[in-house]
Amino acid sequence: MKFRTYLMAVLLVSVTIPCFVMSGLQYKMASEDIAKEERVQQQLSESTGKELLSRIQIAQHLLLTASEFVKIEGLKDSERINKFLESLRENFPDFLNIHIDNASGFSVSFSPERNPHGESNIGVDHTGRDHWFNRTTENRVQVSGLVNAQGAATGNIINLSTPITQYERIIGYAVAAVNLKKLAEQVLPQSSPERYGIAIADGSGKIIFSTSKHFPIPEIFPPAAIERVKEDGTAWVSLNFGKDKEEFFRSYLSSVPEAGWIVAVLSSQKEREELIWKIVLSNGLAWLSILLLTIIASIFVSSPLVNSISKLSSQIAAGRSRPLKGEVVTIPKELRMLQHKFSSVSSQLNHANTELFELNSKLQDEVEKQVKKVTEREGVMTAVFTGLSEGLVLLDENDVLRFANEASVNIFGNELAGKSLDMLFEEKTVQKLKAGETLPVICPLENSKVLSLRLFSLVDSEYLKKALFICDVTSEEQLNKLKEDLIGVVAHELKSPLSAIRLEAEEIRRMSGLDEVKEKAEELLHDSDSMKKLIESWLDVSRMEAGAYRIRKELCMLTPLVKKALRITRANGDFDFNVDIHEDAKIIWVDRDAFVQILTNLISNAVRYGYPERKPVISLEAYKEDNNLILTFRDNGVGIEPSKINKVFEKFYQVEMNSKRKPGGTGLGLVIVKGLIELHQGSIKIQSEVGRGTTFIITLPFPEAS
């Protein structure tokens, strides 16, 4: 957008918003005045109706009074009745006349006694009159609609009539003609006669009386408006009438149900329309005037600014650090300062560009040197990876293989690129690798190969995230299997001669009378027991590894099993044993013999790895958690280094603690403990601190509750 256009738009918005706000306020004030006027119109209609009803009720009451008077006096004394009727007219000037008719419809008493022509009103036949046709036999006052009287009264009137009864027989009628003009003068308000038009209509909508000086009120209201008033009691209607029916009126109609009439208050809508048009016209002219002034002002103000901006733009587009003679900006001050600042910055930028070019040349030479070094290193690394005897595979963040050396291809015997870990190994193997186990993961393949796997993270690489080392340990695993089978056979075959040696040693100890011979026999028995224990432990391990070891779980009391394990292990030395069995852990679900073997191995291990200078203290806590039995076994022994914790479950591994460990042990105790716990579908964890002791946390499941 050009500057001049932008300036004009800003000024236009600046003047338009206040104009619209002012118009809105004026319209709001006009709407409030109209609403106030309608409330006045509504109040005027309702108050007029109430006053009209009050006057009608007074007339009805006086007519009933005349009826009661005649009922008491009878129809014979017409003179007395005339005086009474005359007094009623004096007290209620709204009566044009009041008279008593007999049952045949002839007047017997009349006030006034003569009509405007000087003729007597007594004895006149009224059977053809309006009040006789609309007479009622009920004991109430009947109110007629508009009547154009031609007899004793002339002009527009309404008739009130009520029957006169004696001994439940109608003897005549009391009738009164109400002067509508006088009635209207008393009930219609005198305020604002030129602003409002007031009309009274009967139940059919026919106008009974109206103030028609300033409003061309019709003779009858539309039927639809009358129906609305009859349904709701009040109604706002818009009417158009007059000579050409071009003038619209806003009318409020309210009913007077006791009289069956309707009171209407009318106000012209022409003034309202003129008011709205005045607001629209005045504000429109004001806005157009301000708009014109704004355009002129923007042109006058923007011309020098546009000229200065054009000069500055020309210098900037050409990139000149100094403006030409015709490009020098004089006004305004801000643009003149901006041009000066641009010239200064442009000079500095030209100087910086020169220095940057020189620096870029030097940097390009350095980059070429570094690229050459990286290329050389990449070649060396590729050669190293390719020449590795072990397999090496590099993976991306999705565990997809992106690089594999020749050894990896030879191991798997197929193309590895694009394959994932899930495609190469079983799910259990992949889970172990991703779990971050520090030990190699041994993975047998379908082609009888056995692999040792290690997975490492590559921290500084953006694309390659993991490295997998693969070693073919098929021959090592076969050798271990052969060794285990051989040891199992040897261990089994040694049990028979070992038993014979033990029997001979016991016989020598029993028969010999020499202490030296008995001592040698005791040593032989001790050594044979140790050898037997080693053979039995090795056979247990062999059966576990072969899947031939069976356990039979049952519900057992924990305390007797602990006591049995203590009796067995007391021969290993003196120690303190603390037991804390929670109430919910007194009954357990285990194999009795296997559980005692777990406890005896743990206690023996704790005594063996205790400090010689202090008494071993062992504690056992048992509690139930989430349908599992938790056994926490603690000692105050020498502890285990963090790097060796996972090795204690390896066969024949014994923690080296110099002279602190007591002699003995097979190196199979914890292997058996772990194997027995796993046969119970449980788990064992180790927490240890060198010099402070070791804690074994055993979790054994309970059977599902039935």
XYZ file of C-alpha atoms in Angstrom:
706
model
C 0.000 0.000 0.000
C 1.323 3.450 -0.915
C 2.085 5.868 1.889
C -0.498 8.406 0.763
C -3.201 5.745 0.492
C -2.267 4.403 3.919
C -2.385 7.900 5.433
C -5.810 8.575 3.911
C -7.104 5.215 5.187
C -5.885 5.949 8.719
C -7.463 9.414 8.739
C -10.681 8.039 7.271
C -10.943 5.411 9.996
C -10.105 8.019 12.618
C -13.013 10.241 11.621
C -15.455 7.477 10.688
C -15.416 5.721 14.069
C -16.434 8.841 16.066
C -19.211 9.557 13.528
C -20.607 6.050 13.890
C -20.337 6.227 17.676
C -22.185 9.553 17.702
C -24.863 8.177 15.369
C -25.283 5.150 17.610
C -25.679 7.343 20.688
C -28.217 9.544 18.940
C -30.163 6.520 17.747
C -30.101 5.062 21.250
C -31.422 8.319 22.723
C -34.142 8.470 20.069
C -35.104 4.859 20.785
C -35.302 5.640 24.492
C -37.546 8.657 23.772
C -39.806 6.502 21.578
C -39.989 3.814 24.272
C -40.799 6.471 26.867
C -43.511 7.868 24.602
C -45.007 4.409 24.154
C -45.073 3.927 27.930
C -46.918 7.243 28.299
C -49.285 6.157 25.523
C -49.919 2.851 27.291
C -50.493 4.522 30.675
C -52.824 7.058 29.082
C -54.936 4.285 27.502
C -55.158 2.296 30.720
C -55.972 5.350 32.900
C -58.631 6.492 30.415
C -60.170 3.019 30.488
C -60.215 2.992 34.276
C -61.820 6.447 34.443
C -64.373 5.516 31.802
C -65.234 2.360 33.712
C -65.589 4.367 36.891
C -68.038 6.786 35.273
C -70.016 3.920 33.739
C -70.169 2.181 37.102
C -71.510 5.361 38.724
C -74.188 5.587 36.033
C -75.059 1.932 36.524
C -75.311 2.406 40.266
C -77.634 5.423 39.893
C -79.799 3.521 37.439
C -80.066 0.603 39.881
C -80.989 3.135 42.583
C -83.835 4.438 40.370
C -84.964 0.838 39.769
C -85.085 0.142 43.512
C -86.980 3.394 44.123
C -89.652 2.489 41.564
C -89.823 -1.059 42.922
C -90.692 0.407 46.335
C -92.981 3.246 45.184
C -94.621 1.448 42.245
C -95.487 2.992 38.867
C -98.608 4.972 39.877
C -97.044 8.071 41.486
C -95.328 9.378 38.329
C -94.830 12.863 39.727
C -92.868 11.567 42.748
C -90.832 9.357 40.442
C -90.139 12.314 38.105
C -88.775 14.375 40.991
C -86.499 11.530 42.015
C -85.246 11.103 38.444
C -84.646 14.858 38.174
C -82.515 14.755 41.317
C -80.441 11.944 39.826
C -79.770 14.006 36.664
C -78.710 16.976 38.755
C -76.196 14.841 40.663
C -74.920 13.090 37.507
C -74.843 15.535 34.567
C -73.659 12.764 32.192
C -77.314 11.610 31.940
C -79.009 13.214 28.925
C -82.255 11.678 30.157
C -83.514 8.980 32.484
C -86.956 7.412 32.310
C -89.154 4.552 33.521
C -91.012 2.402 30.961
C -93.808 0.015 31.830
C -93.807 -3.611 30.800
C -95.486 -2.680 27.483
C -92.684 -0.297 26.469
C -94.495 3.067 27.173
C -92.819 5.718 29.294
C -94.569 6.428 32.640
C -91.936 8.785 34.101
C -89.328 10.880 32.263
C -86.642 13.414 33.084
C -86.742 15.869 31.387
C -90.527 15.799 30.917
C -90.359 17.411 27.430
C -88.153 16.901 24.390
C -86.265 19.699 22.546
C -89.412 20.281 20.419
C -91.550 21.004 23.535
C -93.445 17.740 23.293
C -94.148 15.560 26.370
C -91.908 12.552 26.848
C -94.460 10.714 29.004
C -96.600 8.065 27.352
C -94.247 7.738 24.376
C -94.022 4.293 22.789
C -90.388 3.051 23.073
C -90.866 -0.398 21.633
C -89.100 0.623 18.428
C -86.148 2.143 20.234
C -82.665 0.621 20.568
C -82.818 0.058 24.328
C -86.089 -1.905 23.989
C -84.641 -4.263 21.356
C -81.544 -4.914 23.528
C -83.372 -5.155 26.873
C -82.462 -7.978 29.280
C -84.513 -9.926 31.778
C -81.566 -10.451 34.117
C -81.120 -8.360 37.238
C -78.233 -6.289 35.896
C -77.559 -3.115 33.914
C -77.323 -3.565 30.136
C -74.863 -1.196 28.369
C -75.557 -0.563 24.695
C -73.190 0.309 21.920
C -73.202 3.602 19.995
C -76.721 4.954 19.387
C -77.620 7.848 17.099
C -80.562 9.192 19.110
C -83.464 10.999 17.344
C -86.050 11.264 20.156
C -85.777 12.906 23.580
C -81.991 13.073 23.008
C -80.176 13.667 19.759
C -76.671 12.760 18.635
C -74.390 9.908 19.658
C -75.340 8.355 22.980
C -75.237 5.041 24.827
C -78.198 3.547 26.654
C -78.198 1.903 30.082
C -81.184 -0.245 30.985
C -82.184 -2.603 33.776
C -85.458 -4.464 34.498
C -87.735 -3.522 37.490
C -89.194 -6.567 39.171
C -91.845 -7.064 41.853
C -92.586 -10.497 43.190
C -90.338 -12.023 40.520
C -92.314 -10.287 37.778
C -90.997 -7.557 35.479
C -93.208 -4.476 35.869
C -91.057 -2.169 33.757
C -87.592 -0.905 32.830
C -85.330 1.892 34.103
C -83.530 3.465 31.145
C -80.866 6.215 30.937
C -79.177 7.873 27.979
C -75.550 8.855 28.689
C -74.168 12.008 27.114
C -71.004 10.728 25.405
C -69.562 14.185 24.904
C -69.795 15.125 28.572
C -68.563 11.662 29.589
C -65.561 11.940 27.278
C -64.758 15.478 28.461
C -64.520 14.172 32.002
C -62.569 10.939 31.372
C -60.277 11.958 28.507
C -57.065 13.656 29.707
C -56.453 17.247 28.685
C -52.626 16.956 28.490
C -50.928 16.689 25.084
C -54.146 16.829 23.030
C -52.150 17.491 19.858
C -49.644 14.631 20.436
C -52.131 11.821 20.980
C -55.491 10.866 19.576
C -57.949 9.077 21.890
C -60.889 6.991 20.799
C -63.523 4.816 22.499
C -64.996 1.923 20.520
C -67.621 -0.673 21.307
C -67.012 -4.422 21.198
C -67.308 -4.561 17.406
C -64.655 -1.859 16.929
C -67.156 0.860 15.984
C -66.008 4.252 17.261
C -68.266 5.581 20.033
C -66.316 8.759 20.672
C -62.941 10.226 19.633
C -60.852 13.380 19.809
C -60.719 13.865 16.071
C -59.438 17.449 15.829
C -55.848 16.483 14.984
C -56.199 12.799 14.036
C -58.354 11.428 11.185
C -59.681 8.524 13.277
C -61.829 6.099 11.215
C -65.361 5.026 12.067
C -64.314 1.486 12.908
C -61.093 -0.313 13.826
C -59.849 -3.310 11.777
C -61.391 -6.632 12.951
C -57.951 -8.251 13.364
C -56.936 -5.583 15.907
C -60.214 -6.017 17.816
C -59.711 -9.789 17.971
C -56.228 -9.349 19.408
C -57.554 -7.020 22.110
C -60.305 -9.472 23.014
C -57.751 -12.315 23.310
C -54.949 -10.508 25.194
C -56.738 -7.555 26.831
C -54.266 -5.119 25.206
C -52.554 -4.810 21.823
C -50.176 -2.586 19.862
C -51.338 -2.095 16.279
C -50.160 0.016 13.372
C -52.931 1.738 11.407
C -52.812 3.723 8.195
C -55.715 6.045 7.417
C -56.469 9.592 6.479
C -57.593 11.071 3.248
C -55.230 8.979 1.133
C -54.489 6.416 3.842
C -50.837 7.385 3.663
C -50.348 8.401 7.305
C -49.401 5.657 9.748
C -50.338 5.635 13.428
C -48.969 3.602 16.315
C -51.991 2.660 18.458
C -52.309 1.072 21.876
C -55.690 -0.602 22.466
C -56.935 -1.767 25.881
C -60.299 -3.296 26.667
C -62.876 -2.271 29.284
C -64.528 -5.695 29.656
C -67.191 -4.532 32.169
C -68.593 -2.172 29.550
C -67.537 -4.201 26.507
C -65.652 -1.199 25.125
C -62.142 -0.551 23.861
C -59.984 2.511 24.565
C -57.389 3.410 21.914
C -54.569 5.955 22.178
C -52.954 6.840 18.837
C -49.697 8.596 17.998
C -48.376 9.439 14.577
C -45.394 7.465 13.283
C -44.527 10.253 10.936
C -42.614 12.087 13.637
C -40.646 8.959 14.477
C -39.713 8.379 10.856
C -38.735 12.035 10.504
C -36.561 11.746 13.621
C -34.711 8.703 12.247
C -34.219 10.356 8.862
C -32.911 13.503 10.565
C -30.341 11.430 12.447
C -29.277 9.553 9.305
C -29.177 12.679 7.126
C -27.365 14.897 9.619
C -24.730 12.298 10.441
C -24.314 11.357 6.775
C -23.711 14.985 5.795
C -21.307 15.405 8.709
C -19.398 12.272 7.687
C -19.192 13.336 4.036
C -17.952 16.780 5.056
C -15.305 15.349 7.345
C -14.333 12.820 4.650
C -13.816 15.588 2.123
C -11.728 17.597 4.581
C -9.726 14.469 5.392
C -8.911 13.819 1.738
C -7.797 17.415 1.236
C -5.703 17.360 4.441
C -4.086 14.017 3.578
C -3.122 15.279 0.110
C -1.692 18.490 1.567
C 0.197 16.726 4.380
C 1.397 13.689 2.438
C 2.878 15.469 -0.578
C 6.189 16.550 1.050
C 6.413 13.214 2.929
C 5.913 11.202 -0.256
C 8.517 13.304 -2.031
C 11.084 12.772 0.769
C 10.370 9.023 0.957
C 10.816 8.744 -2.830
C 14.233 10.399 -2.588
C 15.301 8.092 0.253
C 13.979 5.028 -1.611
C 15.954 5.979 -4.695
C 19.191 6.169 -2.677
C 18.485 2.850 -0.899
C 17.591 1.052 -4.152
C 20.845 2.220 -5.747
C 22.828 1.291 -2.615
C 24.652 4.616 -2.532
C 26.385 5.484 0.709
C 26.045 9.208 -0.177
C 22.855 10.690 -1.722
C 22.944 12.535 -5.025
C 22.112 16.223 -5.127
C 18.504 15.565 -6.056
C 18.166 12.852 -3.367
C 18.929 14.987 -0.323
C 15.995 14.933 2.134
C 15.164 18.224 3.874
C 11.860 17.515 5.647
C 10.726 16.048 7.893
C 13.483 15.922 10.481
C 13.018 12.193 11.149
C 13.498 11.221 7.467
C 16.519 13.513 7.221
C 18.083 11.741 10.226
C 17.157 8.351 8.730
C 18.963 9.221 5.480
C 22.027 10.276 7.415
C 21.920 7.024 9.437
C 21.519 4.948 6.271
C 24.532 6.645 4.654
C 26.637 5.882 7.743
C 25.490 2.262 7.942
C 25.981 1.783 4.192
C 29.615 2.940 4.466
C 30.253 0.565 7.360
C 28.545 -2.268 5.457
C 30.752 -1.767 2.394
C 33.827 -1.947 4.612
C 32.470 -5.063 6.372
C 31.746 -6.717 3.000
C 35.387 -6.308 2.017
C 36.566 -7.885 5.283
C 33.959 -10.645 4.970
C 35.168 -11.552 1.481
C 38.729 -11.922 2.735
C 37.554 -13.988 5.753
C 35.399 -16.196 3.522
C 38.399 -17.007 1.317
C 40.419 -18.066 4.359
C 37.495 -20.068 5.729
C 37.018 -21.882 2.423
C 40.662 -23.003 2.483
C 40.260 -24.247 6.064
C 37.059 -26.126 5.199
C 38.813 -27.900 2.329
C 41.566 -29.012 4.705
C 39.042 -30.307 7.270
C 37.048 -32.134 4.587
C 40.210 -33.857 3.491
C 40.949 -34.926 7.088
C 37.403 -36.203 7.589
C 37.578 -38.148 4.340
C 40.824 -39.763 5.444
C 39.324 -40.616 8.873
C 36.223 -42.050 7.248
C 38.364 -44.295 5.080
C 40.322 -45.478 8.120
C 37.131 -46.168 10.120
C 35.572 -48.015 7.184
C 38.645 -50.169 6.869
C 38.618 -50.875 10.629
C 34.903 -51.791 10.673
C 35.269 -53.939 7.581
C 38.282 -55.778 9.002
C 36.682 -56.570 12.388
C 36.388 -60.291 13.038
C 33.253 -59.620 15.097
C 30.089 -58.427 13.461
C 29.174 -54.743 13.717
C 25.773 -53.329 12.786
C 24.738 -49.660 13.025
C 21.045 -48.774 13.484
C 18.944 -45.606 13.215
C 16.385 -44.304 15.729
C 13.784 -46.838 14.471
C 16.163 -49.795 15.037
C 16.563 -50.266 11.262
C 19.981 -51.508 10.068
C 21.890 -48.905 8.059
C 25.432 -50.370 8.075
C 26.770 -53.930 8.464
C 30.376 -55.056 8.133
C 31.484 -58.176 6.284
C 31.612 -60.297 9.449
C 27.912 -59.568 10.135
C 26.989 -60.642 6.616
C 29.017 -63.858 7.004
C 27.231 -64.641 10.295
C 23.700 -64.147 8.995
C 24.398 -65.205 5.442
C 22.027 -62.717 3.815
C 21.528 -59.083 2.966
C 21.011 -57.031 6.161
C 20.418 -53.529 4.795
C 16.962 -52.147 5.617
C 16.074 -54.892 8.102
C 15.134 -54.205 11.736
C 16.056 -55.973 14.975
C 12.588 -57.555 15.096
C 13.244 -59.205 11.736
C 16.603 -60.711 12.830
C 15.922 -61.907 16.389
C 13.086 -63.225 18.526
C 11.006 -60.823 20.604
C 12.606 -61.942 23.908
C 16.101 -61.315 22.547
C 15.140 -57.830 21.282
C 13.590 -56.962 24.644
C 16.759 -57.987 26.475
C 18.873 -55.890 24.119
C 16.637 -52.812 24.509
C 16.552 -53.285 28.302
C 20.235 -52.356 28.300
C 21.651 -55.500 29.927
C 25.392 -55.142 30.487
C 26.022 -58.854 29.978
C 26.124 -60.237 26.454
C 22.791 -61.595 25.266
C 23.212 -65.193 24.115
C 21.009 -65.854 21.088
C 20.743 -69.292 19.406
C 19.752 -69.163 15.715
C 17.852 -71.672 13.576
C 21.052 -72.641 11.742
C 22.555 -73.968 15.045
C 24.723 -70.898 15.452
C 24.909 -69.209 18.878
C 25.549 -65.462 18.994
C 26.736 -63.154 21.752
C 25.069 -59.725 21.330
C 25.845 -56.306 22.868
C 23.823 -53.139 22.069
C 25.317 -49.666 22.686
C 23.959 -46.142 22.190
C 25.760 -43.645 19.941
C 25.423 -40.348 21.780
C 26.939 -37.830 19.366
C 25.444 -39.199 16.148
C 22.384 -37.525 14.603
C 21.458 -40.273 12.164
C 22.957 -43.508 13.549
C 21.687 -44.009 17.117
C 22.827 -47.541 18.145
C 25.639 -50.027 17.513
C 25.205 -53.825 17.785
C 28.298 -56.007 18.279
C 27.800 -59.629 17.178
C 30.137 -62.444 18.100
C 29.782 -66.062 16.934
C 30.193 -68.135 20.130
C 28.888 -71.410 18.710
C 32.100 -73.293 19.461
C 32.346 -71.832 22.994
C 28.733 -72.790 23.757
C 29.281 -76.293 22.422
C 32.385 -76.632 24.596
C 30.459 -75.406 27.674
C 27.653 -77.860 26.947
C 30.137 -80.681 26.619
C 31.829 -79.625 29.838
C 28.522 -79.487 31.717
C 27.462 -82.887 30.433
C 30.854 -84.314 31.397
C 30.740 -82.822 34.877
C 27.181 -84.101 35.346
C 28.222 -87.627 34.408
C 31.359 -87.443 36.531
C 29.415 -86.022 39.503
C 26.840 -88.802 39.224
C 29.497 -91.490 38.958
C 31.436 -90.088 41.944
C 28.519 -90.451 44.323
C 28.858 -94.266 44.538
C 32.604 -94.464 45.422
C 32.183 -91.434 47.661
C 29.509 -93.234 49.659
C 31.830 -96.270 49.988
C 34.712 -94.043 51.191
C 32.433 -92.437 53.768
C 31.304 -95.847 55.097
C 34.927 -96.983 55.406
C 35.874 -93.749 57.220
C 33.018 -94.181 59.690
C 34.060 -97.827 60.286
C 37.706 -96.803 60.888
C 36.639 -94.036 63.318
C 34.449 -96.513 65.212
C 36.896 -99.439 65.335
C 40.216 -97.664 65.812
C 41.517 -97.021 69.264
C 44.153 -94.501 68.178
C 43.280 -90.812 68.426
C 45.432 -89.932 65.431
C 43.584 -92.475 63.276
C 40.191 -91.201 64.480
C 41.210 -87.625 63.670
C 42.203 -88.634 60.143
C 38.898 -90.486 59.806
C 37.023 -87.348 60.912
C 38.837 -85.282 58.299
C 38.010 -87.871 55.666
C 34.335 -87.807 56.655
C 34.306 -83.980 56.536
C 35.946 -83.921 53.124
C 33.569 -86.584 51.792
C 30.550 -84.555 53.084
C 31.904 -81.434 51.364
C 32.453 -83.404 48.167
C 28.954 -84.904 48.433
C 27.442 -81.436 48.952
C 29.318 -80.118 45.898
C 28.140 -83.078 43.802
C 24.519 -82.640 44.955
C 24.618 -78.891 44.243
C 26.060 -79.524 40.801
C 23.417 -82.149 40.076
C 20.686 -79.707 41.185
C 22.088 -77.080 38.836
C 22.289 -79.610 36.011
C 18.670 -80.691 36.550
C 17.534 -77.041 36.598
C 19.345 -76.275 33.371
C 17.922 -79.413 31.778
C 14.401 -78.559 32.992
C 14.191 -81.819 34.979
C 13.992 -80.239 38.437
C 10.411 -80.403 39.769
C 8.846 -78.619 42.737
C 5.495 -79.170 44.432
C 4.023 -76.010 45.963
C 1.638 -76.084 48.900
C 0.383 -73.807 51.671
C 2.981 -73.789 54.487
C 3.586 -71.948 57.737
C 6.630 -69.719 57.287
C 7.977 -69.836 60.853
C 8.664 -73.617 61.002
C 10.533 -73.465 57.685
C 12.729 -70.633 59.001
C 13.486 -72.600 62.190
C 14.428 -75.680 60.146
C 16.848 -73.645 58.035
C 18.428 -72.219 61.206
C 18.954 -75.695 62.670
C 20.738 -76.786 59.505
C 23.007 -73.709 59.308
C 23.969 -73.374 63.006
C 26.912 -75.718 62.309
C 28.432 -73.051 60.020
C 29.219 -70.775 62.972
C 27.710 -68.437 65.527
C 25.453 -65.627 64.246
C 22.426 -63.554 65.274
C 19.208 -64.001 63.318
C 16.287 -61.534 63.551
C 12.885 -62.418 62.103
C 9.986 -60.021 61.373
C 7.021 -61.863 59.838
C 3.976 -59.683 59.178
C 0.519 -61.001 59.959
C -0.424 -61.385 56.280
C 2.790 -63.357 55.473
C 2.579 -66.172 58.025
C 1.234 -68.599 55.406
C 3.154 -68.975 52.128
C 2.752 -70.961 48.857
C 6.064 -72.792 48.235
C 7.780 -76.154 47.931
C 8.893 -76.939 51.507
C 12.295 -78.499 50.735
C 13.144 -75.998 47.999
C 12.272 -73.041 50.242
C 14.387 -74.402 53.125
C 17.257 -74.855 50.650
C 16.882 -71.195 49.567
C 17.088 -70.016 53.181
C 20.019 -72.294 54.123
C 22.045 -71.171 51.100
C 21.397 -67.480 51.878
C 22.244 -67.904 55.592
C 25.386 -69.923 54.821
C 26.472 -67.318 52.269
C 25.924 -64.470 54.784
C 27.985 -66.275 57.500
C 30.760 -67.145 55.041
C 31.110 -63.522 53.829
C 30.966 -61.925 57.290
C 33.778 -59.994 58.967
C 35.959 -62.218 61.220
C 36.240 -59.449 63.816
C 32.468 -59.017 64.281
C 29.568 -61.351 64.793
C 27.324 -61.843 61.730
C 23.874 -60.301 62.127
C 21.200 -61.542 59.726
C 17.610 -60.289 59.486
C 14.605 -61.621 57.592
C 11.456 -59.554 57.000
C 8.383 -61.087 55.313
C 5.270 -59.197 54.177
C 2.594 -59.361 51.505
C 2.294 -56.822 48.701
C -0.060 -56.976 45.657
C -0.685 -60.734 46.070
C 3.088 -61.396 46.321
C 5.230 -62.570 49.242
C 8.197 -60.204 49.699
C 11.222 -61.588 51.614
C 13.941 -59.081 52.521
C 17.146 -60.876 53.606
C 19.869 -58.556 55.052
C 23.374 -59.197 56.466
C 26.220 -57.041 57.788
C 28.928 -58.769 55.785
C 31.653 -57.492 53.504
C 29.280 -56.539 50.653
C 29.694 -56.775 46.880
C 31.189 -54.285 44.457
C 28.596 -52.872 41.987
C 30.467 -54.257 38.977
C 30.329 -57.796 40.395
C 26.705 -57.942 41.574
C 25.406 -59.668 38.425
C 28.299 -62.170 38.443
C 27.302 -63.782 41.755
C 24.656 -65.788 39.907
C 27.302 -67.360 37.613
C 28.369 -70.951 38.286
C 31.453 -71.372 40.507
C 31.846 -67.611 40.929
C 32.962 -66.538 44.408
C 33.479 -62.933 45.406
C 37.152 -62.349 46.152
C 37.505 -60.515 49.477
C 41.097 -61.574 50.394
C 41.218 -63.166 53.828
C 37.827 -61.845 54.997
C 35.836 -64.738 53.475
C 35.693 -67.969 55.465
C 36.916 -71.084 53.620
C 34.419 -73.437 51.976
C 31.566 -72.995 49.586
C 30.890 -74.443 46.184
C 30.215 -71.332 44.141
C 26.804 -72.782 43.304
C 24.692 -71.604 46.261
C 23.306 -68.418 44.726
C 22.930 -70.161 41.353
C 20.657 -72.701 43.047
C 18.825 -69.941 44.956
C 18.035 -68.073 41.763
C 17.035 -71.260 39.945
C 14.650 -72.355 42.735
C 13.086 -68.881 42.925
C 12.510 -68.844 39.162
C 10.896 -72.303 39.403
C 8.442 -70.621 41.855
C 7.773 -67.962 39.143
C 9.479 -65.439 41.419
C 12.400 -63.047 41.169
C 15.447 -61.993 43.220
C 17.232 -58.620 43.370
C 20.492 -57.638 45.083
C 21.337 -54.358 46.822
C 24.828 -54.164 48.303
C 27.359 -51.691 49.695
C 30.976 -52.668 50.259
C 31.758 -52.797 53.984
C 28.097 -52.410 55.024
C 26.456 -55.644 53.906
C 24.115 -57.087 51.290
C 20.315 -57.221 50.908
C 18.475 -59.890 48.868
C 14.876 -59.001 47.918
C 12.860 -62.075 46.932
C 9.379 -61.905 45.387
C 7.232 -65.073 45.357
C 3.672 -65.062 43.956
C 0.595 -66.243 45.849
C -2.021 -68.329 44.014
C -4.956 -66.392 42.531
C -7.819 -66.148 45.027
C -10.781 -68.320 44.053
